[in-house]
Coordinates of C-alpha atoms (C1' of nucleotides) in Angstrom, one line a residue:
Chain O
M1 CA 0.0 0.0 0.0
K2 CA 1.4 3.3 -1.1
R3 CA 1.5 6.6 0.7
E4 CA -1.4 8.2 -1.0
E5 CA -3.6 5.2 -0.7
R6 CA -2.9 5.1 3.0
R7 CA -3.7 8.8 3.4
Q8 CA -6.9 8.4 1.5
E9 CA -7.8 5.5 3.7
I10 CA -7.1 7.6 6.8
I11 CA -9.5 10.2 5.5
N12 CA -12.1 7.6 4.9
L13 CA -11.8 6.3 8.4
L14 CA -12.1 9.8 9.7
V15 CA -15.2 10.5 7.7
E16 CA -16.8 7.4 9.1
S17 CA -15.8 7.8 12.7
R18 CA -14.9 11.5 13.2
A19 CA -11.7 10.5 15.0
V20 CA -8.8 8.1 14.7
E21 CA -6.1 7.0 17.1
L22 CA -2.6 7.1 16.0
D23 CA -1.5 3.8 17.5
D24 CA -4.5 2.2 15.9
I25 CA -3.8 3.2 12.4
A26 CA -0.1 2.7 12.6
A27 CA -0.9 -0.9 13.6
R28 CA -3.6 -1.3 10.9
F29 CA -1.3 -0.2 8.1
G30 CA 1.8 -1.9 9.5
V31 CA 3.9 1.2 9.5
S32 CA 5.7 3.1 12.2
K33 CA 4.0 5.8 14.3
M34 CA 6.4 8.3 12.9
T35 CA 5.0 7.7 9.4
I36 CA 1.5 8.2 10.6
H37 CA 2.6 11.4 12.4
R38 CA 3.8 12.6 9.0
D39 CA 0.6 11.6 7.3
L40 CA -1.4 13.5 9.8
D41 CA 0.8 16.5 9.7
D42 CA 0.5 16.8 6.0
L43 CA -3.2 16.2 6.0
E44 CA -3.6 18.8 8.7
R45 CA -1.6 21.2 6.6
A46 CA -3.8 20.4 3.7
G47 CA -6.7 21.4 5.9
V48 CA -8.3 18.0 5.9
L49 CA -8.1 17.1 9.6
R50 CA -7.0 18.3 13.0
K51 CA -4.3 16.6 15.0
V52 CA -5.0 16.0 18.6
R53 CA -2.9 14.2 21.2
G54 CA -2.9 10.5 20.3
G55 CA -4.6 10.8 16.9
A56 CA -6.7 13.2 14.8
T57 CA -10.3 14.4 14.4
I58 CA -12.3 15.9 11.7
D59 CA -14.4 18.4 13.5
A60 CA -17.6 19.5 11.8
G61 CA -18.4 23.1 12.0
T62 CA -14.9 24.2 11.6
Q63 CA -13.5 25.2 8.3
F64 CA -12.3 21.7 7.7
E65 CA -15.5 19.9 6.7
S66 CA -16.7 22.7 4.6
D67 CA -13.4 23.0 2.8
F68 CA -13.4 22.2 -0.9
R69 CA -10.4 19.9 -0.5
F70 CA -12.4 17.8 1.8
R71 CA -15.6 17.7 -0.2
E72 CA -13.6 16.9 -3.3
L73 CA -12.9 13.5 -2.0
Q74 CA -16.5 12.7 -1.3
E75 CA -18.9 10.8 -3.5
S76 CA -17.1 11.2 -6.7
D77 CA -19.2 8.6 -8.4
V78 CA -22.4 10.5 -7.7
K79 CA -20.8 13.7 -9.0
R80 CA -19.8 12.1 -12.2
A81 CA -23.3 10.7 -12.8
L82 CA -24.8 14.2 -12.2
A83 CA -22.2 15.8 -14.4
E84 CA -22.8 13.4 -17.2
T85 CA -26.6 14.0 -17.1
A86 CA -26.0 17.7 -17.0
A87 CA -23.7 17.6 -19.9
S88 CA -26.4 16.0 -22.0
L89 CA -28.2 19.3 -22.0
V90 CA -25.3 20.9 -23.8
E91 CA -24.6 20.9 -27.5
P92 CA -21.4 21.9 -29.1
G93 CA -21.2 25.6 -29.9
M94 CA -23.1 26.6 -26.8
T95 CA -22.0 29.1 -24.1
V96 CA -22.4 27.7 -20.6
M97 CA -21.9 29.1 -17.2
I98 CA -20.6 26.9 -14.4
N99 CA -20.4 28.0 -10.8
D100 CA -18.1 27.0 -7.9
G101 CA -18.1 23.6 -6.2
S102 CA -16.4 20.3 -6.7
M103 CA -19.4 18.9 -8.4
A104 CA -19.2 21.7 -10.8
S105 CA -15.6 21.1 -11.6
V106 CA -16.4 17.5 -12.6
L107 CA -19.0 19.0 -14.9
G108 CA -16.4 21.3 -16.3
D109 CA -14.2 18.3 -17.1
V110 CA -17.0 16.5 -18.9
L111 CA -18.1 19.6 -20.8
C112 CA -14.6 20.0 -22.2
E113 CA -15.5 17.1 -24.5
K114 CA -18.3 19.0 -26.1
K115 CA -16.1 21.3 -28.1
P116 CA -16.4 23.8 -29.5
I117 CA -17.8 25.3 -26.4
T118 CA -17.6 28.5 -24.4
I119 CA -17.3 28.1 -20.7
I120 CA -17.8 31.0 -18.3
T121 CA -16.8 30.3 -14.8
N122 CA -15.5 31.6 -11.5
N123 CA -14.4 28.1 -10.5
A124 CA -10.6 27.9 -10.3
A125 CA -10.5 24.1 -10.9
I126 CA -12.3 24.5 -14.2
M127 CA -10.1 27.3 -15.3
E128 CA -7.1 25.3 -14.7
R129 CA -8.4 22.4 -16.6
A130 CA -10.1 24.1 -19.5
R131 CA -7.1 26.3 -20.2
T132 CA -5.3 23.3 -21.7
V133 CA -8.1 22.1 -23.9
S134 CA -8.2 23.5 -27.4
G135 CA -11.6 24.1 -28.8
V136 CA -12.8 25.5 -25.5
T137 CA -13.1 29.2 -25.1
L138 CA -12.5 29.9 -21.5
M139 CA -13.9 33.0 -19.9
G140 CA -13.0 33.6 -16.3
T141 CA -15.1 36.0 -14.3
G142 CA -12.4 37.3 -12.2
G143 CA -12.9 38.3 -8.6
V144 CA -11.2 37.7 -5.2
Y145 CA -10.0 34.2 -4.8
S146 CA -11.5 32.2 -2.0
A147 CA -9.5 29.3 -0.8
K148 CA -12.5 27.9 1.0
F149 CA -14.5 27.5 -2.2
N150 CA -11.6 27.4 -4.7
A151 CA -13.3 30.0 -6.8
Y152 CA -13.5 33.8 -7.4
F153 CA -16.2 36.0 -5.9
G154 CA -17.1 39.6 -5.2
I155 CA -18.0 42.8 -7.0
V156 CA -15.7 42.1 -9.9
T157 CA -17.2 38.7 -10.4
E158 CA -20.8 40.0 -10.4
A159 CA -20.0 42.9 -12.6
A160 CA -18.4 40.6 -15.2
L161 CA -21.4 38.2 -15.1
S162 CA -23.8 41.1 -15.6
R163 CA -22.1 42.0 -18.9
L164 CA -22.2 38.4 -20.2
R165 CA -24.9 36.1 -21.6
A166 CA -24.9 32.4 -21.7
D167 CA -27.2 29.8 -23.1
I168 CA -27.4 27.8 -19.9
A169 CA -26.2 28.1 -16.3
F170 CA -25.4 25.1 -14.1
I171 CA -25.9 25.9 -10.5
S172 CA -25.1 23.7 -7.5
A173 CA -26.4 24.1 -4.0
P174 CA -25.4 22.6 -0.6
A175 CA -28.9 22.6 0.8
A176 CA -32.5 22.6 -0.4
S177 CA -35.8 22.2 1.4
G178 CA -39.3 22.6 0.2
R179 CA -39.2 25.0 -2.7
L180 CA -36.0 26.7 -1.8
A181 CA -32.3 26.2 -2.3
Y182 CA -29.9 27.6 0.3
H183 CA -26.2 28.5 0.8
M184 CA -24.3 29.7 3.8
D185 CA -22.2 32.3 2.1
E186 CA -23.5 35.6 0.8
A187 CA -20.8 36.2 -1.8
V188 CA -21.4 32.8 -3.2
V189 CA -25.1 33.3 -3.4
R190 CA -24.7 36.5 -5.3
S191 CA -22.4 34.9 -7.8
K192 CA -24.9 32.1 -8.4
Q193 CA -27.7 34.5 -8.7
A194 CA -25.7 36.6 -11.2
M195 CA -25.1 33.6 -13.3
M196 CA -28.8 32.7 -13.3
A197 CA -29.7 36.2 -14.3
A198 CA -27.3 36.1 -17.2
S199 CA -28.4 32.8 -18.7
G200 CA -31.2 31.6 -20.9
Q201 CA -31.7 28.2 -19.3
K202 CA -31.1 27.6 -15.6
C203 CA -30.2 24.1 -14.4
L204 CA -29.8 23.1 -10.8
V205 CA -27.5 20.2 -10.2
I206 CA -27.9 18.8 -6.7
N207 CA -27.0 15.7 -4.7
S208 CA -30.1 14.1 -3.3
R209 CA -28.6 14.1 0.2
R210 CA -28.7 17.9 0.2
F211 CA -32.5 17.9 0.5
G212 CA -34.0 18.5 3.8
H213 CA -31.3 20.9 4.9
T214 CA -31.3 24.7 5.0
A215 CA -28.6 27.4 5.3
L216 CA -28.5 31.0 6.1
H217 CA -29.2 32.5 2.7
V218 CA -31.9 31.6 0.2
L219 CA -30.2 31.0 -3.1
A220 CA -33.2 30.5 -5.3
D221 CA -36.7 29.3 -5.6
L222 CA -36.5 25.8 -7.2
A223 CA -39.2 26.9 -9.6
E224 CA -36.8 29.3 -11.2
F225 CA -34.9 26.5 -12.7
D226 CA -35.8 25.0 -16.0
T227 CA -34.2 21.7 -15.1
I228 CA -33.2 20.1 -11.8
I229 CA -30.8 17.2 -11.9
S230 CA -30.3 14.9 -9.0
D231 CA -29.3 11.3 -8.3
K232 CA -32.6 10.3 -6.7
P233 CA -36.2 11.4 -7.0
L234 CA -36.9 14.6 -5.2
P235 CA -38.6 14.4 -1.8
P236 CA -42.4 14.3 -2.0
D237 CA -43.0 17.8 -0.6
T238 CA -40.5 19.4 -3.0
A239 CA -41.9 17.4 -5.9
A240 CA -45.4 18.4 -5.0
E241 CA -44.5 22.1 -4.9
L242 CA -43.0 21.9 -8.3
D243 CA -45.7 19.9 -9.9
G244 CA -47.4 21.7 -12.7
G245 CA -44.7 24.3 -13.0
G246 CA -42.2 24.5 -15.8
T247 CA -39.4 22.7 -14.1
A248 CA -38.3 19.4 -15.4
V249 CA -36.6 16.9 -13.2
R250 CA -34.0 14.4 -14.3
I251 CA -32.5 11.6 -12.3
A252 CA -28.9 10.7 -13.0
K253 CA -28.0 7.1 -13.0
E254 CA -24.6 5.9 -11.9
T255 CA -22.9 4.1 -14.7
T256 CA -21.1 1.3 -12.9
T257 CA -17.6 1.2 -14.2
Chain D
M1 CA 24.7 18.9 -15.9
K2 CA 21.1 18.1 -15.2
R3 CA 18.3 17.2 -17.5
E4 CA 16.6 20.6 -17.4
E5 CA 19.8 22.5 -17.9
R6 CA 20.6 20.4 -20.9
R7 CA 17.2 21.0 -22.4
Q8 CA 17.5 24.7 -21.7
E9 CA 20.8 24.7 -23.5
I10 CA 19.4 22.9 -26.4
I11 CA 16.8 25.6 -26.7
N12 CA 19.5 28.2 -26.6
L13 CA 21.4 26.6 -29.3
L14 CA 18.2 26.4 -31.3
V15 CA 17.4 30.0 -30.8
E16 CA 20.8 31.0 -32.1
S17 CA 21.1 28.7 -35.0
R18 CA 17.5 27.7 -35.9
A19 CA 18.5 24.1 -36.1
V20 CA 20.6 21.5 -34.3
E21 CA 21.9 18.1 -35.2
L22 CA 21.2 15.2 -32.9
D23 CA 24.7 13.6 -33.1
D24 CA 26.2 17.0 -32.5
I25 CA 24.4 17.8 -29.2
A26 CA 24.7 14.2 -28.0
A27 CA 28.5 14.5 -28.3
R28 CA 28.5 18.0 -26.9
F29 CA 26.7 17.1 -23.7
G30 CA 28.4 13.7 -23.5
V31 CA 25.1 11.7 -23.3
S32 CA 23.7 9.0 -25.6
K33 CA 21.7 9.8 -28.6
M34 CA 18.7 8.1 -27.0
T35 CA 18.7 10.7 -24.3
I36 CA 18.7 13.5 -26.8
H37 CA 15.9 11.8 -28.7
R38 CA 13.9 11.9 -25.5
D39 CA 14.8 15.5 -24.9
L40 CA 13.7 16.5 -28.3
D41 CA 10.5 14.4 -28.1
D42 CA 9.5 16.1 -24.9
L43 CA 10.4 19.6 -26.1
E44 CA 8.4 18.9 -29.2
R45 CA 5.5 17.8 -27.2
A46 CA 5.8 21.0 -25.2
G47 CA 5.6 22.8 -28.5
V48 CA 9.0 24.3 -28.4
L49 CA 10.6 22.8 -31.4
R50 CA 10.0 20.5 -34.3
K51 CA 11.9 17.2 -34.7
V52 CA 13.3 16.5 -38.1
R53 CA 15.4 13.6 -39.2
G54 CA 18.8 13.9 -37.7
G55 CA 17.9 16.8 -35.4
A56 CA 15.4 19.5 -34.7
T57 CA 14.5 23.0 -35.9
I58 CA 12.6 25.9 -34.5
D59 CA 10.6 27.3 -37.3
A60 CA 9.8 30.9 -36.7
G61 CA 6.5 32.2 -37.9
T62 CA 4.7 29.2 -36.6
Q63 CA 3.1 29.3 -33.3
F64 CA 6.2 28.1 -31.6
E65 CA 8.4 31.1 -31.3
S66 CA 5.6 33.3 -30.0
D67 CA 4.2 30.8 -27.6
F68 CA 4.5 31.5 -24.0
R69 CA 5.8 28.0 -23.3
F70 CA 8.8 28.9 -25.4
R71 CA 9.5 32.2 -23.8
E72 CA 9.1 30.7 -20.4
L73 CA 12.3 28.8 -20.9
Q74 CA 14.4 31.8 -21.9
E75 CA 16.8 33.7 -19.7
S76 CA 15.4 32.7 -16.4
D77 CA 18.3 34.2 -14.5
V78 CA 17.7 37.6 -16.0
K79 CA 14.0 37.3 -15.2
R80 CA 14.8 36.4 -11.6
A81 CA 17.1 39.4 -11.2
L82 CA 14.5 41.7 -12.7
A83 CA 11.8 40.3 -10.5
E84 CA 13.8 40.7 -7.3
T85 CA 14.6 44.3 -8.1
A86 CA 11.0 45.0 -8.8
A87 CA 9.9 43.3 -5.6
S88 CA 12.1 45.7 -3.6
L89 CA 9.6 48.4 -4.5
V90 CA 6.9 46.6 -2.7
E91 CA 6.2 46.6 1.1
P92 CA 4.0 44.2 2.9
G93 CA 0.4 45.3 2.9
M94 CA 0.4 46.9 -0.6
T95 CA -1.8 46.2 -3.5
V96 CA 0.0 45.4 -6.7
M97 CA -1.0 44.7 -10.2
I98 CA 0.9 42.4 -12.4
N99 CA 0.3 41.8 -16.0
D100 CA 0.8 38.9 -18.4
G101 CA 4.2 37.4 -19.4
S102 CA 6.6 34.9 -18.1
M103 CA 8.8 37.6 -16.5
A104 CA 5.7 38.8 -14.7
S105 CA 5.0 35.3 -13.3
V106 CA 8.4 35.1 -11.8
L107 CA 7.7 38.4 -10.2
G108 CA 4.5 37.0 -8.9
D109 CA 6.4 34.2 -7.2
V110 CA 8.8 36.6 -5.6
L111 CA 6.0 38.9 -4.4
C112 CA 4.2 36.0 -2.7
E113 CA 7.0 36.3 -0.1
K114 CA 6.0 39.9 0.8
K115 CA 2.8 38.9 2.6
P116 CA 0.4 40.2 3.5
I117 CA -0.1 41.5 0.0
T118 CA -3.0 41.9 -2.5
I119 CA -2.2 40.8 -6.0
I120 CA -4.4 41.8 -8.9
T121 CA -3.5 40.0 -12.1
N122 CA -4.8 38.6 -15.4
N123 CA -1.8 36.2 -15.5
A124 CA -2.9 32.6 -15.2
A125 CA 0.5 31.4 -14.0
I126 CA 0.3 33.8 -11.1
M127 CA -3.2 32.9 -10.2
E128 CA -2.3 29.3 -10.0
R129 CA 0.7 30.0 -7.8
A130 CA -0.8 32.7 -5.5
R131 CA -3.9 30.7 -4.8
T132 CA -2.0 28.3 -2.6
V133 CA -0.2 30.9 -0.6
S134 CA -1.9 32.1 2.6
G135 CA -1.4 35.8 3.3
V136 CA -1.9 36.6 -0.3
T137 CA -5.2 38.1 -1.4
L138 CA -5.6 37.1 -4.9
M139 CA -7.8 39.1 -7.2
G140 CA -8.2 37.7 -10.7
T141 CA -9.4 40.2 -13.4
G142 CA -11.3 37.6 -15.4
G143 CA -11.6 37.8 -19.2
V144 CA -11.2 35.4 -22.1
Y145 CA -8.3 33.1 -21.7
S146 CA -5.5 33.3 -24.2
A147 CA -3.3 30.3 -24.6
K148 CA -0.8 32.3 -26.4
F149 CA -0.1 34.6 -23.5
N150 CA -1.4 32.4 -20.7
A151 CA -3.5 35.2 -19.4
Y152 CA -7.0 36.7 -19.6
F153 CA -8.0 39.6 -21.8
G154 CA -10.9 41.5 -23.2
I155 CA -13.7 43.7 -22.1
V156 CA -14.3 41.9 -18.9
T157 CA -10.6 42.3 -18.0
E158 CA -10.6 45.9 -18.7
A159 CA -13.9 46.6 -16.9
A160 CA -12.6 44.8 -13.9
L161 CA -9.4 46.8 -13.8
S162 CA -11.3 50.1 -14.3
R163 CA -13.1 49.4 -11.0
L164 CA -10.0 48.6 -9.0
R165 CA -7.1 50.6 -7.6
A166 CA -3.6 49.4 -6.8
D167 CA -0.6 51.0 -5.2
I168 CA 1.7 49.9 -8.0
A169 CA 1.5 48.2 -11.4
F170 CA 4.3 46.2 -12.9
I171 CA 4.2 46.2 -16.6
S172 CA 6.4 44.3 -19.0
A173 CA 6.9 44.9 -22.7
P174 CA 8.4 42.9 -25.5
A175 CA 9.8 45.9 -27.4
A176 CA 10.9 49.4 -26.7
S177 CA 12.6 52.0 -28.8
G178 CA 13.3 55.7 -28.2
R179 CA 10.7 56.9 -25.7
L180 CA 8.1 54.3 -26.5
A181 CA 7.2 50.8 -25.5
Y182 CA 5.4 48.5 -28.0
H183 CA 3.4 45.3 -28.1
M184 CA 2.1 43.3 -31.1
D185 CA -1.3 42.5 -29.6
E186 CA -4.1 45.0 -29.2
A187 CA -5.9 43.2 -26.4
V188 CA -2.8 42.9 -24.4
V189 CA -2.0 46.6 -24.9
R190 CA -5.4 47.5 -23.6
S191 CA -5.0 45.4 -20.5
K192 CA -1.7 46.9 -19.7
Q193 CA -2.9 50.4 -20.2
A194 CA -5.9 49.6 -18.0
M195 CA -3.5 48.5 -15.3
M196 CA -1.5 51.6 -15.6
A197 CA -4.6 53.8 -15.3
A198 CA -5.6 52.0 -12.2
S199 CA -2.4 52.3 -10.3
G200 CA -0.6 54.9 -8.3
Q201 CA 2.9 54.0 -9.3
K202 CA 3.8 52.5 -12.6
C203 CA 6.8 50.4 -13.1
L204 CA 8.1 49.0 -16.4
V205 CA 10.1 45.8 -16.1
I206 CA 12.0 45.1 -19.3
N207 CA 14.8 42.9 -20.5
S208 CA 17.6 45.0 -22.0
R209 CA 17.5 43.0 -25.2
R210 CA 14.1 44.3 -25.9
F211 CA 15.4 47.8 -26.7
G212 CA 15.8 48.7 -30.3
H213 CA 12.7 46.8 -31.4
T214 CA 9.2 48.0 -32.2
A215 CA 5.9 46.3 -32.6
L216 CA 2.5 47.2 -34.1
H217 CA 1.0 49.0 -31.2
V218 CA 2.4 51.6 -28.9
L219 CA 1.9 50.5 -25.4
A220 CA 3.1 53.5 -23.5
D221 CA 5.5 56.4 -23.4
L222 CA 8.4 55.5 -21.2
A223 CA 8.0 58.8 -19.4
E224 CA 4.7 57.6 -18.0
F225 CA 6.5 55.2 -15.8
D226 CA 7.8 56.2 -12.4
T227 CA 10.4 53.5 -12.5
I228 CA 12.0 51.4 -15.2
I229 CA 13.8 48.3 -14.2
S230 CA 16.1 46.6 -16.6
D231 CA 19.2 44.4 -16.5
K232 CA 21.5 46.8 -18.3
P233 CA 21.7 50.6 -18.6
L234 CA 19.2 51.9 -21.1
P235 CA 20.4 52.7 -24.6
P236 CA 21.8 56.3 -24.9
D237 CA 19.0 57.7 -27.0
T238 CA 16.3 56.4 -24.6
A239 CA 18.3 57.5 -21.6
A240 CA 18.6 61.0 -23.1
E241 CA 14.9 61.2 -23.8
L242 CA 14.1 60.4 -20.2
D243 CA 16.7 62.7 -18.7
G244 CA 15.3 65.3 -16.5
G245 CA 11.9 63.6 -16.3
G246 CA 10.5 62.0 -13.3
T247 CA 11.4 58.5 -14.3
A248 CA 13.9 56.6 -12.2
V249 CA 15.9 53.8 -13.8
R250 CA 17.2 50.8 -11.8
I251 CA 19.5 48.2 -13.0
A252 CA 19.0 44.6 -11.7
K253 CA 22.1 42.7 -11.0
E254 CA 22.1 38.9 -11.4
T255 CA 22.9 37.3 -8.1
T256 CA 25.1 34.4 -9.1
T257 CA 23.9 31.4 -7.2
Chain Z
dG1 C1' 18.5 -2.6 -50.4
dA2 C1' 22.3 -0.6 -47.7
dA3 C1' 23.1 2.8 -44.6
dT4 C1' 21.4 5.7 -41.4
dT5 C1' 18.2 7.3 -38.2
dA6 C1' 14.3 6.5 -35.2
dT7 C1' 11.7 3.7 -31.9
dA8 C1' 10.8 0.3 -28.4
dA9 C1' 11.9 -2.5 -24.5
dC10 C1' 14.4 -3.6 -21.0
dA11 C1' 18.5 -3.1 -17.6
dT12 C1' 21.1 0.0 -14.8
dA13 C1' 22.2 4.1 -12.4
dA14 C1' 21.1 8.3 -10.2
dA15 C1' 18.2 11.0 -7.7
dT16 C1' 14.3 11.7 -4.9
dT17 C1' 11.0 10.4 -1.7
dT18 C1' 9.4 7.7 2.0
dT19 C1' 10.2 5.3 6.1
dG20 C1' 12.2 3.8 10.5
dT21 C1' 15.1 4.5 14.6
dG22 C1' 16.7 6.5 18.6
dA23 C1' 17.7 10.7 21.0
dT24 C1' 15.4 14.8 22.8
dT25 C1' 11.6 17.8 23.8
dT26 C1' 7.0 18.7 24.9
dT27 C1' 2.6 17.8 27.0
dG28 C1' -0.8 16.1 30.1
dT29 C1' -1.7 14.2 34.6
dG30 C1' -1.6 12.7 39.3
Chain A
dC1 C1' 6.9 18.8 40.1
dA2 C1' 7.9 14.4 38.5
dC3 C1' 6.5 10.9 35.6
dA4 C1' 4.8 8.6 31.6
dA5 C1' 3.1 9.1 27.2
dA6 C1' 3.3 11.4 23.0
dA7 C1' 5.4 14.4 19.7
dT8 C1' 9.3 16.1 17.3
dC9 C1' 13.8 16.2 15.4
dA10 C1' 17.7 14.5 12.8
dC11 C1' 19.8 11.2 10.4
dA12 C1' 20.4 6.6 8.2
dA13 C1' 18.2 3.1 5.5
dA14 C1' 15.0 1.5 2.2
dA15 C1' 11.9 2.0 -1.5
dT16 C1' 10.3 4.2 -5.3
dT17 C1' 10.7 7.1 -9.2
dT18 C1' 13.1 9.2 -12.8
dA19 C1' 16.8 9.5 -16.0
dT20 C1' 20.0 7.2 -18.8
dG21 C1' 22.2 3.7 -21.6
dT22 C1' 22.2 -0.6 -24.3
dT23 C1' 20.6 -3.6 -27.5
dA24 C1' 17.4 -5.1 -30.8
dT25 C1' 14.0 -4.0 -34.2
dA26 C1' 11.6 -0.9 -37.4
dA27 C1' 11.3 3.0 -40.4
dT28 C1' 13.4 6.3 -43.7
dT29 C1' 16.3 8.1 -47.1
dC30 C1' 19.0 7.8 -51.1

DNA sequence: GAATTATAACATAAATTTTGTGATTTTGTG
DNA sequence: CACAAAATCACAAAATTTATGTTATAATTC
């Protein structure tokens, strides 16, 4: 077992149990404590966990769990399924907006196949990826970089979006309940709203687990979206609220690889 | 001599003579032909040269010579010297603008040390680097990505810059003659001018070899700059023109490592 | 089709990264 | 405050990765 596998595994343990003991994992992987110390140190530096005496924890509520580097590691198969379904709405030649989030960066990857295409985004991961792909016109929105979301936000971002126009915007959300989608961060909400305002079609791409939660700011009314893509059917109350409106719902199926 | 040095040297040879022979350079560096084959293969893949039977050429006029990946490899010691001198104008806490160009990205690297600092840039290399440095507030300008310059340009870029204000702008130029600096690309010129307009101090950072050349568009009058940093004294005519004006000239010295 | 050059595959060498050990310091606890 | 457990440090050893060379085979040029 190699270093990175071991570290990934440590994270998995941590996600399951919130805490691990150093002696424990050293024994489990058959390596010295020092090696585990180094693993934990590096992961801590990467912002994934917090070292405590005798082990490490992943404390919710702190920056850690909400950090993009952490979320990036989670449920990548669901993300891929969502991204592929979302991409089916796009034809070559279109102009698309993609917002922040690790789900969105997977979508960015997938969309790079649909060239020629114009991608407008504030998502740093997508910029980095799309840069190298010919046939993709990449338009960055600019703004102040946020390490927490790995994307750019602020007045500059919003102003840039207000001067642009896309065929379709893909919006993600960390929480939704009833007819509303939520987000905890004001700057992020504004950027997403600006994208929606600047696009013909609006598409919400959301993990089914996010339903039943709320957050400080209302991001949008679900009925504002032309399409909602999720990995499971929407909860009954939400489905009922949307019934009869113009919002289509699509369920992404995981393609078992 | 290490791999990268050897490759750098191959490029230098190529720049001087337009073509190299494989047997030649294998003998010169005292390595096997196979190694040189691999060097040339990789450099070709990087878009720097073109392999031909028995050697390689660098055909000007094609994308190669003007490509940023090519320029990136040139004269890195001069760039570092220029960057370090430029950085001496900056104090922690300042807001600086840095434009496109490989020289500028070196400057970005160096400035990341001066934290806390706010960096405003359209340079993709700097964004990628500064992102990971805490204590650096990174503000991207947005715009359409240009693979040729590895930076963002266009209306969005200019609009973003027009709403911002920095303490100092570092501008680079590929050509200067008499009292004027030049650039071949209109969009690039506009972004540089927008940066200058949005900054208190203006500083031109320019390799001495660039003097005596011109290009399609005038970028700026050298007298507009508060400081000009170069690696050798300015040519007499230019120096005379600037004499008595408010422009300071600084010569960067290479620190032999 | 002979000579030369290029590619591919594998072995070896060099460099880098990762790990373990033991000494030393820090931390928490009674 | 003293003790034990844990963490850190510094260095050596091991493992892995990367770079290079060698040889055999294929492709090109003339």
